[in-house]
Tab-separated table of C-alpha atoms in Angstrom:
chain	number	residue	atom	x	y	z
A	1	UNK	CA	21.832	-30.141	16.054
A	2	UNK	CA	18.595	-28.581	13.551
A	3	UNK	CA	16.115	-27.057	14.493
A	4	UNK	CA	13.165	-25.962	11.475
A	5	UNK	CA	10.623	-23.951	12.588
A	6	UNK	CA	7.107	-24.332	11.165
A	7	UNK	CA	3.787	-22.744	11.141
A	8	UNK	CA	-0.015	-24.633	10.615
A	9	UNK	CA	-2.513	-22.794	9.630
A	10	UNK	CA	-6.152	-23.091	11.179
A	11	UNK	CA	-7.821	-20.925	9.200
A	12	UNK	CA	-11.399	-20.364	10.983
A	13	UNK	CA	-14.129	-17.328	11.411
A	14	UNK	CA	-14.443	-16.119	14.488
A	15	UNK	CA	-16.138	-16.851	16.886
A	16	UNK	CA	-13.415	-20.229	16.371
A	17	UNK	CA	-15.125	-23.582	17.104
A	18	UNK	CA	-13.746	-25.807	19.727
A	19	UNK	CA	-12.525	-28.343	17.345
A	20	UNK	CA	-10.728	-27.324	14.920
A	21	UNK	CA	-7.167	-25.181	17.379
A	22	UNK	CA	-7.083	-29.230	18.971
A	23	UNK	CA	-7.362	-30.906	15.685
A	24	UNK	CA	-3.812	-28.409	14.618
A	25	UNK	CA	-1.974	-28.984	17.412
A	26	UNK	CA	-2.458	-32.790	17.626
A	27	UNK	CA	-0.926	-33.197	13.254
A	28	UNK	CA	1.582	-30.441	15.146
A	29	UNK	CA	2.721	-32.813	17.611
A	30	UNK	CA	3.754	-35.762	14.951
A	31	UNK	CA	6.957	-35.564	12.210
A	32	UNK	CA	5.597	-36.640	9.617
A	33	UNK	CA	2.409	-34.876	9.811
A	34	UNK	CA	4.289	-31.382	10.819
A	35	UNK	CA	5.604	-32.080	7.193
A	36	UNK	CA	3.317	-33.110	5.465
A	37	UNK	CA	0.025	-30.333	6.207
A	38	UNK	CA	2.387	-27.988	7.660
A	39	UNK	CA	4.651	-24.815	5.459
A	40	UNK	CA	8.923	-25.094	6.116
A	41	UNK	CA	8.953	-21.105	7.901
A	42	UNK	CA	12.611	-20.857	8.773
A	43	UNK	CA	15.873	-23.366	9.579
A	44	UNK	CA	18.078	-22.964	12.215
A	45	UNK	CA	21.285	-24.585	11.147
A	46	UNK	CA	23.908	-22.834	13.356
A	47	UNK	CA	23.663	-20.738	16.269
A	48	UNK	CA	19.211	-21.374	16.221
A	49	UNK	CA	18.138	-18.471	17.607
A	50	UNK	CA	15.712	-18.279	21.091
A	51	UNK	CA	13.025	-16.417	19.787
A	52	UNK	CA	11.579	-15.462	16.665
A	53	UNK	CA	8.912	-12.632	14.798
A	54	UNK	CA	6.186	-13.391	13.308
A	55	UNK	CA	3.741	-11.585	11.511
A	56	UNK	CA	-0.067	-12.361	12.635
A	57	UNK	CA	-3.493	-11.155	11.647
A	58	UNK	CA	-5.935	-11.137	14.212
A	59	UNK	CA	-9.175	-14.016	13.491
A	60	UNK	CA	-6.510	-15.744	11.134
A	61	UNK	CA	-5.882	-19.025	13.779
A	62	UNK	CA	-2.202	-20.924	13.342
A	63	UNK	CA	0.077	-23.387	14.839
A	64	UNK	CA	4.182	-22.957	15.204
A	65	UNK	CA	7.040	-26.116	15.566
A	66	UNK	CA	9.778	-26.472	15.919
A	67	UNK	CA	10.968	-30.312	14.565
A	68	UNK	CA	14.948	-30.952	16.049
A	69	UNK	CA	17.246	-32.736	13.625
A	70	UNK	CA	20.334	-35.297	14.704
A	71	UNK	CA	22.212	-36.434	12.505
A	72	UNK	CA	24.511	-38.712	13.933
A	73	UNK	CA	28.090	-40.064	12.937
A	74	UNK	CA	27.038	-43.077	10.800
A	75	UNK	CA	24.210	-40.784	8.417
A	76	UNK	CA	20.985	-41.432	10.662
A	77	UNK	CA	19.458	-38.740	10.800
A	78	UNK	CA	16.974	-38.223	14.303
A	79	UNK	CA	13.801	-35.466	14.473
A	80	UNK	CA	11.711	-34.529	17.122
A	81	UNK	CA	9.151	-31.762	17.507
A	82	UNK	CA	8.676	-29.674	20.294
A	83	UNK	CA	5.730	-29.169	22.513
A	84	UNK	CA	3.321	-26.635	19.707
A	85	UNK	CA	2.245	-22.835	20.328
A	86	UNK	CA	-0.917	-21.158	18.526
A	87	UNK	CA	-2.108	-17.756	18.161
A	88	UNK	CA	-5.008	-16.568	16.990
A	89	UNK	CA	-3.134	-12.808	16.823
A	90	UNK	CA	-6.317	-11.894	19.288
A	91	UNK	CA	-7.396	-12.246	22.997
A	92	UNK	CA	-9.990	-14.482	21.342
A	93	UNK	CA	-11.681	-15.579	23.950
A	94	UNK	CA	-11.665	-12.180	26.335
A	95	UNK	CA	-14.846	-10.257	25.891
A	96	UNK	CA	-13.996	-7.199	23.940
A	97	UNK	CA	-13.241	-6.923	20.368
A	98	UNK	CA	-9.452	-6.777	19.427
A	99	UNK	CA	-10.327	-9.592	16.723
A	100	UNK	CA	-12.524	-7.365	14.501
A	101	UNK	CA	-10.581	-5.586	11.793
A	102	UNK	CA	-12.682	-2.079	12.766
A	103	UNK	CA	-13.923	-1.348	16.232
A	104	UNK	CA	-16.634	0.919	15.745
A	105	UNK	CA	-18.694	1.806	13.318
A	106	UNK	CA	-16.579	4.732	12.936
A	107	UNK	CA	-14.185	3.230	11.336
A	108	UNK	CA	-16.046	1.167	9.184
A	109	UNK	CA	-17.249	4.436	7.565
A	110	UNK	CA	-14.151	5.376	6.787
A	111	UNK	CA	-12.481	2.360	5.361
A	112	UNK	CA	-16.123	3.046	3.140
A	113	UNK	CA	-15.574	6.781	1.846
A	114	UNK	CA	-12.009	5.548	0.813
A	115	UNK	CA	-13.252	3.132	-0.944
A	116	UNK	CA	-16.002	5.123	-2.749
A	117	UNK	CA	-12.501	7.601	-3.902
A	118	UNK	CA	-10.527	5.282	-4.635
A	119	UNK	CA	-13.557	3.793	-7.205
A	120	UNK	CA	-13.473	7.661	-8.356
A	121	UNK	CA	-9.211	8.183	-8.731
A	122	UNK	CA	-9.584	4.228	-10.831
A	123	UNK	CA	-11.746	5.582	-12.926
A	124	UNK	CA	-12.083	9.313	-12.737
A	125	UNK	CA	-7.900	9.995	-11.524
A	126	UNK	CA	-6.304	11.825	-14.754
A	127	UNK	CA	-10.191	14.143	-15.999
A	128	UNK	CA	-9.852	15.753	-12.149
A	129	UNK	CA	-6.401	15.932	-11.453
A	130	UNK	CA	-6.289	19.245	-9.147
A	131	UNK	CA	-8.840	15.732	-7.260
A	132	UNK	CA	-6.189	13.589	-7.703
A	133	UNK	CA	-3.224	16.138	-6.143
A	134	UNK	CA	-5.486	15.845	-2.814
A	135	UNK	CA	-5.774	12.077	-2.805
A	136	UNK	CA	-2.281	11.323	-3.155
A	137	UNK	CA	-1.582	14.226	-0.937
A	138	UNK	CA	-3.887	12.779	1.194
A	139	UNK	CA	-2.528	8.670	0.973
A	140	UNK	CA	1.093	9.607	1.554
A	141	UNK	CA	0.709	12.212	4.326
A	142	UNK	CA	-1.164	10.049	6.309
A	143	UNK	CA	0.978	7.740	6.131
A	144	UNK	CA	3.463	9.604	7.141
A	145	UNK	CA	2.060	11.226	10.333
A	146	UNK	CA	0.621	7.533	11.410
A	147	UNK	CA	3.674	6.073	11.600
A	148	UNK	CA	5.544	9.751	12.972
A	149	UNK	CA	3.249	10.108	15.728
A	150	UNK	CA	2.735	6.393	17.324
A	151	UNK	CA	6.850	6.799	17.146
A	152	UNK	CA	7.027	8.951	18.796
A	153	UNK	CA	3.922	9.069	21.357
A	154	UNK	CA	3.121	5.011	21.626
A	155	UNK	CA	-0.307	6.275	21.588
A	156	UNK	CA	-3.284	3.767	20.558
A	157	UNK	CA	-4.111	2.966	16.398
A	158	UNK	CA	-7.611	4.883	17.516
A	159	UNK	CA	-5.573	8.186	18.641
A	160	UNK	CA	-2.748	7.400	15.673
A	161	UNK	CA	-5.726	7.254	12.890
A	162	UNK	CA	-6.774	11.205	14.112
A	163	UNK	CA	-3.605	11.891	14.034
A	164	UNK	CA	-3.462	9.697	9.904
A	165	UNK	CA	-6.254	12.349	8.976
A	166	UNK	CA	-5.662	15.283	9.932
A	167	UNK	CA	-2.117	14.908	8.780
A	168	UNK	CA	-3.166	13.765	5.628
A	169	UNK	CA	-6.268	16.347	5.589
A	170	UNK	CA	-3.390	18.714	5.788
A	171	UNK	CA	-0.710	17.589	3.191
A	172	UNK	CA	-3.883	17.050	1.101
A	173	UNK	CA	-4.580	20.985	0.230
A	174	UNK	CA	-0.121	21.333	0.478
A	175	UNK	CA	-0.236	19.423	-1.910
A	176	UNK	CA	-3.146	20.411	-4.513
A	177	UNK	CA	-0.943	24.568	-3.649
A	178	UNK	CA	1.719	22.764	-5.137
A	179	UNK	CA	0.388	22.413	-8.839
A	180	UNK	CA	-2.415	25.148	-8.415
A	181	UNK	CA	0.730	27.782	-8.118
A	182	UNK	CA	3.966	26.387	-9.894
A	183	UNK	CA	1.500	24.369	-12.900
A	184	UNK	CA	4.523	21.655	-12.489
A	185	UNK	CA	2.573	18.717	-14.624
A	186	UNK	CA	6.023	16.370	-13.678
A	187	UNK	CA	6.068	18.089	-10.551
A	188	UNK	CA	3.283	16.838	-9.178
A	189	UNK	CA	3.077	13.512	-10.880
A	190	UNK	CA	5.895	12.965	-9.100
A	191	UNK	CA	4.314	11.569	-6.867
A	192	UNK	CA	1.997	9.622	-7.363
A	193	UNK	CA	4.776	8.150	-9.071
A	194	UNK	CA	6.225	7.296	-4.990
A	195	UNK	CA	3.137	5.991	-3.925
A	196	UNK	CA	2.279	3.335	-7.003
A	197	UNK	CA	6.559	2.029	-6.327
A	198	UNK	CA	5.859	2.247	-2.820
A	199	UNK	CA	1.743	0.169	-3.497
A	200	UNK	CA	4.419	-2.242	-5.651
A	201	UNK	CA	6.950	-2.416	-2.706
A	202	UNK	CA	4.333	-3.912	-0.111
A	203	UNK	CA	3.025	-6.137	-2.019
A	204	UNK	CA	5.409	-8.085	-3.522
A	205	UNK	CA	6.681	-8.072	0.226
A	206	UNK	CA	4.057	-9.436	0.471
A	207	UNK	CA	4.741	-12.230	-1.620
A	208	UNK	CA	6.356	-15.411	-0.626
A	209	UNK	CA	9.590	-13.124	-2.973
A	210	UNK	CA	9.044	-10.905	1.501
A	211	UNK	CA	10.502	-14.571	2.931
A	212	UNK	CA	13.792	-14.223	0.634
A	213	UNK	CA	16.832	-14.120	3.807
A	214	UNK	CA	17.862	-11.003	1.961
A	215	UNK	CA	15.992	-9.275	2.501
A	216	UNK	CA	14.559	-10.298	6.483
A	217	UNK	CA	17.698	-10.575	7.412
A	218	UNK	CA	19.755	-9.088	10.728
A	219	UNK	CA	20.926	-5.964	9.172
A	220	UNK	CA	17.411	-3.236	8.208
A	221	UNK	CA	19.587	-1.630	5.648
A	222	UNK	CA	18.761	-4.366	2.820
A	223	UNK	CA	14.885	-4.189	3.498
A	224	UNK	CA	14.349	-0.263	2.872
A	225	UNK	CA	16.701	-0.515	0.321
A	226	UNK	CA	13.971	-2.869	-1.204
A	227	UNK	CA	11.273	-0.777	-0.535
A	228	UNK	CA	12.368	2.511	-1.859
A	229	UNK	CA	14.403	0.296	-5.237
A	230	UNK	CA	10.630	-0.286	-5.639
A	231	UNK	CA	9.383	3.345	-5.245
A	232	UNK	CA	11.486	4.690	-7.648
A	233	UNK	CA	11.365	2.334	-9.676
A	234	UNK	CA	7.498	3.397	-11.538
A	235	UNK	CA	8.506	7.075	-11.527
A	236	UNK	CA	11.562	6.037	-13.363
A	237	UNK	CA	10.324	4.519	-15.609
A	238	UNK	CA	7.644	6.370	-16.961
A	239	UNK	CA	8.708	10.040	-16.124
A	240	UNK	CA	9.578	10.625	-19.498
A	241	UNK	CA	5.050	8.970	-19.935
A	242	UNK	CA	3.794	11.560	-17.059
A	243	UNK	CA	0.554	10.772	-18.149
A	244	UNK	CA	0.534	6.700	-18.212
A	245	UNK	CA	1.474	7.469	-15.203
A	246	UNK	CA	-0.594	10.029	-14.057
A	247	UNK	CA	-2.916	7.448	-15.255
A	248	UNK	CA	-1.185	3.676	-14.155
A	249	UNK	CA	-1.033	5.546	-10.615
A	250	UNK	CA	-4.613	6.373	-10.540
A	251	UNK	CA	-5.922	2.781	-12.140
A	252	UNK	CA	-3.892	0.958	-9.797
A	253	UNK	CA	-3.288	3.045	-6.364
A	254	UNK	CA	-7.783	3.604	-6.277
A	255	UNK	CA	-8.557	-0.112	-7.414
A	256	UNK	CA	-6.297	-1.234	-4.333
A	257	UNK	CA	-8.535	1.379	-2.390
A	258	UNK	CA	-11.634	0.636	-3.866
A	259	UNK	CA	-11.814	-3.367	-2.370
A	260	UNK	CA	-10.734	-2.201	1.653
A	261	UNK	CA	-13.941	-2.006	2.442
A	262	UNK	CA	-14.925	-5.619	1.096
A	263	UNK	CA	-11.543	-6.217	2.553
A	264	UNK	CA	-13.085	-5.153	6.090
A	265	UNK	CA	-16.693	-7.205	5.964
A	266	UNK	CA	-15.228	-9.724	4.468
A	267	UNK	CA	-12.309	-10.205	6.659
A	268	UNK	CA	-10.196	-11.047	3.967
A	269	UNK	CA	-5.860	-9.853	4.713
A	270	UNK	CA	-5.596	-7.300	2.092
A	271	UNK	CA	-5.366	-4.676	3.928
A	272	UNK	CA	-2.373	-5.540	5.571
A	273	UNK	CA	-0.554	-5.627	2.085
A	274	UNK	CA	0.549	-2.353	3.044
A	275	UNK	CA	-0.104	-2.768	7.135
A	276	UNK	CA	2.868	-4.757	7.807
A	277	UNK	CA	5.402	-1.793	6.404
A	278	UNK	CA	3.545	-0.139	9.492
A	279	UNK	CA	3.442	-3.580	11.467
A	280	UNK	CA	7.385	-4.015	10.540
A	281	UNK	CA	8.728	-0.099	11.355
A	282	UNK	CA	6.915	0.620	14.084
A	283	UNK	CA	8.998	-2.771	16.162
A	284	UNK	CA	12.569	-2.894	16.774
A	285	UNK	CA	13.579	-5.689	14.152
A	286	UNK	CA	10.432	-6.364	13.113
A	287	UNK	CA	12.115	-6.897	9.390
A	288	UNK	CA	12.630	-9.922	10.222
A	289	UNK	CA	9.426	-10.401	11.194
A	290	UNK	CA	8.482	-14.003	9.304
A	291	UNK	CA	5.879	-13.288	7.270
A	292	UNK	CA	3.071	-16.777	5.997
A	293	UNK	CA	0.137	-15.116	3.619
A	294	UNK	CA	-2.766	-16.722	5.086
A	295	UNK	CA	-4.837	-16.316	0.937
A	296	UNK	CA	-7.727	-17.988	1.416
A	297	UNK	CA	-10.386	-17.991	-1.237
A	298	UNK	CA	-12.075	-15.070	-0.024
A	299	UNK	CA	-8.030	-13.051	-0.996
A	300	UNK	CA	-8.103	-14.717	-3.919
A	301	UNK	CA	-11.368	-13.887	-5.679
A	302	UNK	CA	-10.617	-9.969	-4.164
A	303	UNK	CA	-7.643	-10.042	-5.469
A	304	UNK	CA	-8.387	-10.835	-8.684
A	305	UNK	CA	-10.829	-7.329	-8.421
A	306	UNK	CA	-8.242	-5.458	-7.764
A	307	UNK	CA	-6.434	-7.019	-11.166
A	308	UNK	CA	-9.743	-6.032	-12.835
A	309	UNK	CA	-9.640	-2.647	-11.743
A	310	UNK	CA	-6.558	-1.854	-12.835
A	311	UNK	CA	-7.268	-3.102	-16.373
A	312	UNK	CA	-10.583	-1.483	-17.140
A	313	UNK	CA	-9.128	1.801	-15.130
A	314	UNK	CA	-6.549	1.589	-17.096
A	315	UNK	CA	-8.237	1.248	-20.647
A	316	UNK	CA	-10.754	3.018	-18.965
A	317	UNK	CA	-8.739	6.321	-18.607
A	318	UNK	CA	-6.682	5.901	-22.236
A	319	UNK	CA	-9.338	5.790	-23.924
A	320	UNK	CA	-11.300	8.279	-22.323
A	321	UNK	CA	-8.236	10.942	-22.446
A	322	UNK	CA	-7.350	10.815	-26.195
A	323	UNK	CA	-7.300	13.396	-28.307
A	324	UNK	CA	-7.156	15.704	-25.503
A	325	UNK	CA	-4.263	17.397	-23.593
A	326	UNK	CA	-2.165	15.316	-21.793
A	327	UNK	CA	-2.526	17.550	-18.386
A	328	UNK	CA	-5.032	20.605	-17.639
A	329	UNK	CA	-4.055	23.626	-17.236
A	330	UNK	CA	-3.610	25.125	-13.486
A	331	UNK	CA	-7.052	26.458	-12.207
A	332	UNK	CA	-4.744	29.593	-10.415
A	333	UNK	CA	-2.777	30.422	-13.377
A	334	UNK	CA	-6.518	30.430	-15.554
A	335	UNK	CA	-7.381	32.394	-13.375
A	336	UNK	CA	-5.188	34.783	-13.133
A	337	UNK	CA	-5.224	34.917	-17.443
A	338	UNK	CA	-9.056	36.006	-17.503
A	339	UNK	CA	-8.173	38.285	-15.086
A	340	UNK	CA	-6.139	39.749	-17.411
A	341	UNK	CA	-7.815	39.245	-20.169
A	342	UNK	CA	-11.024	41.003	-18.664
A	343	UNK	CA	-8.773	44.797	-18.852
A	344	UNK	CA	-8.108	44.311	-22.689
A	345	UNK	CA	-9.513	46.806	-24.859
A	346	UNK	CA	-12.739	44.349	-26.904
A	347	UNK	CA	-11.920	46.118	-30.062
A	348	UNK	CA	-8.120	46.217	-30.295
A	349	UNK	CA	-6.531	47.929	-33.142
A	350	UNK	CA	-3.304	46.680	-32.507
A	351	UNK	CA	-2.402	42.200	-32.287
A	352	UNK	CA	-1.355	41.383	-29.564
A	353	UNK	CA	1.485	39.081	-28.993
A	354	UNK	CA	0.607	34.983	-28.403
A	355	UNK	CA	0.841	33.997	-24.261
A	356	UNK	CA	4.571	32.697	-23.200
A	357	UNK	CA	4.289	29.030	-21.957
A	358	UNK	CA	5.219	29.119	-18.287
A	359	UNK	CA	4.284	32.914	-17.282
A	360	UNK	CA	2.570	33.416	-14.765
A	361	UNK	CA	0.667	36.455	-16.705
A	362	UNK	CA	-0.697	32.975	-18.916
A	363	UNK	CA	-0.280	30.049	-20.478
A	364	UNK	CA	-1.245	28.755	-24.199
A	365	UNK	CA	-3.419	26.450	-25.124
A	366	UNK	CA	-3.436	22.927	-24.786
A	367	UNK	CA	-3.059	23.115	-29.272
A	368	UNK	CA	-1.899	26.550	-30.476
A	369	UNK	CA	1.840	25.732	-31.215
A	370	UNK	CA	4.295	27.596	-28.968
A	371	UNK	CA	4.950	30.288	-29.998
A	372	UNK	CA	8.487	31.924	-31.325
A	373	UNK	CA	10.312	33.471	-29.167
A	374	UNK	CA	12.767	35.924	-31.684
A	375	UNK	CA	9.418	37.323	-32.953
A	376	UNK	CA	8.867	40.249	-30.874
């Protein structure tokens, strides 16, 4: 006896009209109608499990049903449908605010500020390099802080958001200080490349590729190896062209952050591109959860907006940065150089040696040729 799990979506906006869930439930009681309207989630051919995990989306209705198939000795196939189960991913019948994406105006303000910051990064991230370092440090450390805080304390999402903001602010300052003190572009841009790779991996898991059996198997190692490989891939491919890696990272990640405010106001599912990875990591066995994304018209339009922002941001930054130095000078190193040059005599009789590249005393401007180290 074989079991096949099917999912039928019933997309509505809250408040939920009464006929919709009952109509989907009626369709799911018939085998032929279920196979026609619903989407096959996962077949269980041998030793069927009695428990399955799914990623739900608050406010988006879904009906889950199981079809049992039996093949007799003469090749006849008999099918029957179990009693379906409906869910909206939240307690829509209660008086609470659990079906809304963000429960407070403060959360909407945070999403709006993140969108405005992402818009600046998308079109001028490489020009404001120190701000880019703070931005990517904030994103990376806030995500890590949220996951560690929730995993240890099991606190609410509101407390986790506060911990993410504090950890992100500290991480942004630390990563900006790394650029100011060391002024190594390859080192500083590596975090941007890893963030770009993480977003690419999360986007691929959001697509039907994330339902691949080799990823959602019983071993968690394959899931995390998939994410780790795609995190490293963009950085390894584009790191020799550090400027291009910086521009692409700013355009793609900044464009995604830009659409987050619209996602919260329109109620689309694109914010779950990253949130699904967080949910899978915090829930025991979450890497095995099936994910059928409720991709509607609003999601398509917002995805096209993201793609347009990425293309425009990349072209605009590459065009505006042509003929300029690949990376700006570190503000701290520039201050050290200006302070040392302030003590030099205005009417020097001897020619001073050229400044050496990479020294704390001062860096030669990018448009000057490198000095000959055996000339003095």
